[in-house]
PDB file of C-alpha atoms in Angstrom:
ATOM      1  CA  MET A  16      82.719 105.476  83.926  1.00  0.00           C
ATOM      2  CA  LEU A  17      81.024 102.407  82.451  1.00  0.00           C
ATOM      3  CA  ARG A  18      83.662 102.438  79.696  1.00  0.00           C
ATOM      4  CA  ALA A  19      86.389 102.472  82.368  1.00  0.00           C
ATOM      5  CA  ILE A  20      84.817  99.362  83.905  1.00  0.00           C
ATOM      6  CA  ALA A  21      84.700  97.683  80.488  1.00  0.00           C
ATOM      7  CA  ARG A  22      88.388  98.571  79.890  1.00  0.00           C
ATOM      8  CA  GLY A  23      89.362  97.093  83.260  1.00  0.00           C
ATOM      9  CA  GLU A  24      90.372 100.437  84.763  1.00  0.00           C
ATOM     10  CA  ILE A  25      87.676  99.972  87.409  1.00  0.00           C
ATOM     11  CA  GLU A  26      87.011  96.588  88.966  1.00  0.00           C
ATOM     12  CA  VAL A  27      83.660  96.094  90.714  1.00  0.00           C
ATOM     13  CA  ARG A  28      83.820  93.735  93.694  1.00  0.00           C
ATOM     14  CA  ARG A  29      80.452  92.794  95.118  1.00  0.00           C
ATOM     15  CA  SER A  30      80.160  91.506  98.664  1.00  0.00           C
ATOM     16  CA  ALA A  31      77.292  89.881 100.538  1.00  0.00           C
ATOM     17  CA  ARG A  32      78.803  91.239 103.755  1.00  0.00           C
ATOM     18  CA  ARG A  33      78.552  94.835 102.543  1.00  0.00           C
ATOM     19  CA  LYS A  34      74.982  96.030 103.098  1.00  0.00           C
ATOM     20  CA  LYS A  35      74.704  99.753 102.282  1.00  0.00           C
ATOM     21  CA  THR A  36      77.973 101.487 101.578  1.00  0.00           C
ATOM     22  CA  VAL A  37      80.346 101.600  98.645  1.00  0.00           C
ATOM     23  CA  ALA A  38      84.092 102.123  98.851  1.00  0.00           C
ATOM     24  CA  VAL A  39      86.721 102.994  96.266  1.00  0.00           C
ATOM     25  CA  SER A  40      90.436 102.341  96.477  1.00  0.00           C
ATOM     26  CA  LYS A  41      93.311 102.264  94.030  1.00  0.00           C
ATOM     27  CA  GLU A  42      95.428  99.183  93.462  1.00  0.00           C
ATOM     28  CA  ILE A  43      98.358 100.156  91.246  1.00  0.00           C
ATOM     29  CA  GLU A  44      96.667 101.055  87.919  1.00  0.00           C
ATOM     30  CA  THR A  45      93.132  99.845  88.737  1.00  0.00           C
ATOM     31  CA  TYR A  46      90.399 101.428  90.830  1.00  0.00           C
ATOM     32  CA  VAL A  47      88.456  98.931  92.950  1.00  0.00           C
ATOM     33  CA  LEU A  48      84.803  99.678  93.667  1.00  0.00           C
ATOM     34  CA  ARG A  49      83.440  97.592  96.548  1.00  0.00           C
ATOM     35  CA  THR A  50      79.643  97.382  96.600  1.00  0.00           C
ATOM     36  CA  PRO A  51      76.795  95.384  98.122  1.00  0.00           C
ATOM     37  CA  VAL A  52      75.677  92.459  95.945  1.00  0.00           C
ATOM     38  CA  ARG A  53      72.481  94.166  94.764  1.00  0.00           C
ATOM     39  CA  TYR A  54      74.013  97.600  94.164  1.00  0.00           C
ATOM     40  CA  SER A  55      73.355  98.985  90.674  1.00  0.00           C
ATOM     41  CA  VAL A  56      76.367 100.781  89.242  1.00  0.00           C
ATOM     42  CA  GLU A  57      74.285 102.004  86.309  1.00  0.00           C
ATOM     43  CA  HIS A  58      71.581 103.456  88.568  1.00  0.00           C
ATOM     44  CA  ASN A  59      74.169 105.313  90.696  1.00  0.00           C
ATOM     45  CA  ILE A  60      76.453 106.490  87.913  1.00  0.00           C
ATOM     46  CA  ARG A  61      76.269 110.206  88.812  1.00  0.00           C
ATOM     47  CA  SER A  62      77.250 109.782  92.481  1.00  0.00           C
ATOM     48  CA  LEU A  63      79.926 107.248  91.568  1.00  0.00           C
ATOM     49  CA  THR A  64      81.388 109.617  88.996  1.00  0.00           C
ATOM     50  CA  ASP A  65      81.596 112.317  91.687  1.00  0.00           C
ATOM     51  CA  LEU A  66      83.286 109.836  94.030  1.00  0.00           C
ATOM     52  CA  PHE A  67      85.870 108.856  91.419  1.00  0.00           C
ATOM     53  CA  ASN A  68      86.511 112.496  90.530  1.00  0.00           C
ATOM     54  CA  ARG A  69      87.238 113.316  94.185  1.00  0.00           C
ATOM     55  CA  LEU A  70      89.580 110.337  94.441  1.00  0.00           C
ATOM     56  CA  SER A  71      91.468 111.158  91.258  1.00  0.00           C
ATOM     57  CA  ALA A  72      91.962 114.766  92.372  1.00  0.00           C
ATOM     58  CA  ARG A  73      94.162 113.369  95.171  1.00  0.00           C
ATOM     59  CA  ASP A  74      95.738 110.695  93.003  1.00  0.00           C
ATOM     60  CA  HIS A  75      99.516 110.466  92.730  1.00  0.00           C
ATOM     61  CA  SER A  76      99.589 106.831  91.823  1.00  0.00           C
ATOM     62  CA  SER A  77     101.996 106.201  88.980  1.00  0.00           C
ATOM     63  CA  ASP A  78     105.532 104.955  89.502  1.00  0.00           C
ATOM     64  CA  ALA A  79     106.696 108.035  87.585  1.00  0.00           C
ATOM     65  CA  ASP A  80     104.929 110.214  90.181  1.00  0.00           C
ATOM     66  CA  LEU A  81     106.892 108.431  92.923  1.00  0.00           C
ATOM     67  CA  VAL A  82     110.209 108.947  91.115  1.00  0.00           C
ATOM     68  CA  GLU A  83     109.433 112.637  90.710  1.00  0.00           C
ATOM     69  CA  LEU A  84     108.413 112.939  94.365  1.00  0.00           C
ATOM     70  CA  ALA A  85     111.556 111.150  95.592  1.00  0.00           C
ATOM     71  CA  ASP A  86     113.717 113.471  93.489  1.00  0.00           C
ATOM     72  CA  GLU A  87     111.921 116.520  94.868  1.00  0.00           C
ATOM     73  CA  MET A  88     112.188 115.350  98.497  1.00  0.00           C
ATOM     74  CA  SER A  89     115.879 114.519  98.034  1.00  0.00           C
ATOM     75  CA  ARG A  90     116.597 117.992  96.674  1.00  0.00           C
ATOM     76  CA  ARG A  91     114.473 119.761  99.290  1.00  0.00           C
ATOM     77  CA  TYR A  92     115.694 117.978 102.417  1.00  0.00           C
ATOM     78  CA  PHE A  93     119.017 116.322 101.535  1.00  0.00           C
ATOM     79  CA  GLY A  94     120.645 118.516  98.905  1.00  0.00           C
ATOM     80  CA  GLY A  95     119.885 115.873  96.266  1.00  0.00           C
ATOM     81  CA  ARG A  96     122.299 113.317  97.725  1.00  0.00           C
ATOM     82  CA  LEU A  97     119.794 110.635  98.829  1.00  0.00           C
ATOM     83  CA  ARG A  98     118.417 109.056  95.667  1.00  0.00           C
ATOM     84  CA  PRO A  99     116.950 105.582  95.350  1.00  0.00           C
ATOM     85  CA  ALA A 100     118.055 103.195  92.618  1.00  0.00           C
ATOM     86  CA  SER A 101     114.338 102.631  92.076  1.00  0.00           C
ATOM     87  CA  ILE A 102     111.049 103.528  93.736  1.00  0.00           C
ATOM     88  CA  ARG A 103     107.690 102.012  92.863  1.00  0.00           C
ATOM     89  CA  TRP A 104     104.240 101.055  94.131  1.00  0.00           C
ATOM     90  CA  VAL A 105     103.681  97.476  95.299  1.00  0.00           C
ATOM     91  CA  THR A 106     100.700  95.480  96.513  1.00  0.00           C
ATOM     92  CA  ASN A 107     102.556  93.024  98.729  1.00  0.00           C
ATOM     93  CA  GLN A 108     103.234  95.227 101.773  1.00  0.00           C
ATOM     94  CA  ASN A 109     101.551  93.831 104.873  1.00  0.00           C
ATOM     95  CA  VAL A 110      98.941  95.893 106.703  1.00  0.00           C
ATOM     96  CA  SER A 111     101.425  97.294 109.214  1.00  0.00           C
ATOM     97  CA  ARG A 112     103.995  98.412 106.631  1.00  0.00           C
ATOM     98  CA  TRP A 113     103.698 101.539 104.514  1.00  0.00           C
ATOM     99  CA  ALA A 114     106.968 101.205 102.623  1.00  0.00           C
ATOM    100  CA  SER A 115     110.321  99.459 102.670  1.00  0.00           C
ATOM    101  CA  THR A 116     113.866 100.155 101.580  1.00  0.00           C
ATOM    102  CA  THR A 117     116.428  97.573 100.585  1.00  0.00           C
ATOM    103  CA  THR A 118     119.583  99.356 101.675  1.00  0.00           C
ATOM    104  CA  SER A 119     121.912  96.988  99.790  1.00  0.00           C
ATOM    105  CA  THR A 120     120.305  97.806  96.425  1.00  0.00           C
ATOM    106  CA  GLY A 121     118.818 101.250  97.097  1.00  0.00           C
ATOM    107  CA  ASP A 122     115.331 100.105  96.083  1.00  0.00           C
ATOM    108  CA  ILE A 123     112.252 101.633  97.730  1.00  0.00           C
ATOM    109  CA  ARG A 124     108.812 100.009  97.600  1.00  0.00           C
ATOM    110  CA  VAL A 125     105.691 101.932  98.674  1.00  0.00           C
ATOM    111  CA  SER A 126     102.388 100.288  99.558  1.00  0.00           C
ATOM    112  CA  HIS A 127      99.601 100.914  97.042  1.00  0.00           C
ATOM    113  CA  ARG A 128      97.385 101.683 100.073  1.00  0.00           C
ATOM    114  CA  LEU A 129      99.019 105.129 100.133  1.00  0.00           C
ATOM    115  CA  GLN A 130      98.006 106.086  96.603  1.00  0.00           C
ATOM    116  CA  SER A 131      95.055 108.149  97.802  1.00  0.00           C
ATOM    117  CA  VAL A 132      96.516 109.818 100.899  1.00  0.00           C
ATOM    118  CA  PRO A 133      97.212 113.559 100.858  1.00  0.00           C
ATOM    119  CA  ARG A 134     100.504 114.434  99.211  1.00  0.00           C
ATOM    120  CA  TRP A 135     102.111 115.682 102.439  1.00  0.00           C
ATOM    121  CA  VAL A 136     101.577 112.256 104.025  1.00  0.00           C
ATOM    122  CA  LEU A 137     103.193 110.490 101.080  1.00  0.00           C
ATOM    123  CA  GLU A 138     106.051 113.010 101.207  1.00  0.00           C
ATOM    124  CA  THR A 139     106.843 112.033 104.800  1.00  0.00           C
ATOM    125  CA  VAL A 140     106.860 108.324 103.946  1.00  0.00           C
ATOM    126  CA  VAL A 141     109.209 108.945 101.022  1.00  0.00           C
ATOM    127  CA  VAL A 142     111.506 111.113 103.171  1.00  0.00           C
ATOM    128  CA  HIS A 143     111.561 108.364 105.823  1.00  0.00           C
ATOM    129  CA  GLU A 144     112.558 105.778 103.207  1.00  0.00           C
ATOM    130  CA  LEU A 145     115.180 108.072 101.663  1.00  0.00           C
ATOM    131  CA  VAL A 146     116.834 108.314 105.078  1.00  0.00           C
ATOM    132  CA  HIS A 147     116.998 104.511 105.155  1.00  0.00           C
ATOM    133  CA  LEU A 148     119.294 104.733 102.131  1.00  0.00           C
ATOM    134  CA  GLN A 149     121.864 106.264 104.491  1.00  0.00           C
ATOM    135  CA  ILE A 150     120.905 104.899 107.916  1.00  0.00           C
ATOM    136  CA  GLY A 151     119.310 101.486 108.402  1.00  0.00           C
ATOM    137  CA  PRO A 152     118.041 101.405 111.981  1.00  0.00           C
ATOM    138  CA  HIS A 153     115.625 103.914 113.522  1.00  0.00           C
ATOM    139  CA  SER A 154     118.266 105.628 115.626  1.00  0.00           C
ATOM    140  CA  LYS A 155     118.324 109.158 117.017  1.00  0.00           C
ATOM    141  CA  GLU A 156     120.394 110.228 113.999  1.00  0.00           C
ATOM    142  CA  PHE A 157     117.855 108.589 111.667  1.00  0.00           C
ATOM    143  CA  HIS A 158     114.934 110.482 113.206  1.00  0.00           C
ATOM    144  CA  GLU A 159     116.834 113.781 113.104  1.00  0.00           C
ATOM    145  CA  LEU A 160     117.189 113.384 109.334  1.00  0.00           C
ATOM    146  CA  ALA A 161     113.621 112.113 108.766  1.00  0.00           C
ATOM    147  CA  ASP A 162     112.241 114.961 110.855  1.00  0.00           C
ATOM    148  CA  ARG A 163     113.558 117.459 108.315  1.00  0.00           C
ATOM    149  CA  HIS A 164     110.095 117.111 106.794  1.00  0.00           C
ATOM    150  CA  PRO A 165     108.074 119.472 109.006  1.00  0.00           C
ATOM    151  CA  ARG A 166     104.929 117.297 109.049  1.00  0.00           C
ATOM    152  CA  GLN A 167     106.548 114.012 110.070  1.00  0.00           C
ATOM    153  CA  SER A 168     104.680 113.846 113.418  1.00  0.00           C
ATOM    154  CA  ASP A 169     101.374 114.893 111.784  1.00  0.00           C
ATOM    155  CA  ALA A 170     101.799 112.115 109.218  1.00  0.00           C
ATOM    156  CA  LYS A 171     102.431 109.545 111.934  1.00  0.00           C
ATOM    157  CA  LEU A 172      99.081 110.447 113.511  1.00  0.00           C
ATOM    158  CA  TYR A 173      97.358 110.454 110.113  1.00  0.00           C
ATOM    159  CA  LEU A 174      98.732 107.009 109.244  1.00  0.00           C
ATOM    160  CA  GLU A 175      97.721 105.585 112.630  1.00  0.00           C
ATOM    161  CA  GLY A 176      94.158 106.768 111.987  1.00  0.00           C
ATOM    162  CA  PHE A 177      94.278 105.564 108.384  1.00  0.00           C
ATOM    163  CA  SER A 178      95.426 102.140 109.572  1.00  0.00           C
ATOM    164  CA  ASP A 179      92.669 102.014 112.192  1.00  0.00           C
ATOM    165  CA  GLY A 180      90.147 102.923 109.497  1.00  0.00           C
ATOM    166  CA  GLU A 181      91.408 100.119 107.246  1.00  0.00           C
ATOM    167  CA  HIS A 182      91.186  97.698 110.141  1.00  0.00           C
ATOM    168  CA  PHE A 183      87.626  98.841 110.910  1.00  0.00           C
ATOM    169  CA  SER A 184      86.484  98.620 107.285  1.00  0.00           C
ATOM    170  CA  ARG A 185      87.734  95.010 107.076  1.00  0.00           C
ATOM    171  CA  GLY A 186      85.327  94.212 109.905  1.00  0.00           C
ATOM    172  CA  ASN A 187      88.037  93.203 112.372  1.00  0.00           C
TER     173      ASN A 187
END
C-alpha cells in the first residue's frame, strides 16, 4: 500500500476538521484516503489494507468496465439497440447528478462518485442513461423503458441514502 501511495495510486488528504475517522473513495484512477492530520498511515497499514481490499472488491471503475456494462445492459434490456457513442467516468458532475446523456452525440458521462456502489445500482443508472439515447424527457414512456431493470426503484432509494450520506460526511 505504501508503494501505491508513492506511485500516486493513493492520495492521502489530511484534514484538521476530521478528528477520528478515515474515509476512502475513488476518483477516476486514484484512491483518495481522507485522514485526520495526525493519523499515521504507516502505523495503521494492516487495517487500511483491509479497507482498500474491501473497496476494490466492489470496484468497477475503469472506462472499459463502463463500456462493457453498457453493452451488457443494452443487450439484456433493449435487444442491443441502445448503444452510446461513448461512456466514461467524469469528476465534474454536481452533487445532485449521477450521470448525464448528450442525446445529440450519444455520449454518456457517469459520476466518479458511483465507482464504489454495488453493481446493480450502477446497472440501473446506465439503463436510465441508455433510455435517454431514445427518449429525452422523463415521460411515462421513458420510465416504462427504464423500469425494465427490475431494481430501478431499489436503486432510487439506495442513491437517495448514498446522497444523504455524502451530504452528512461533508459536514453540511
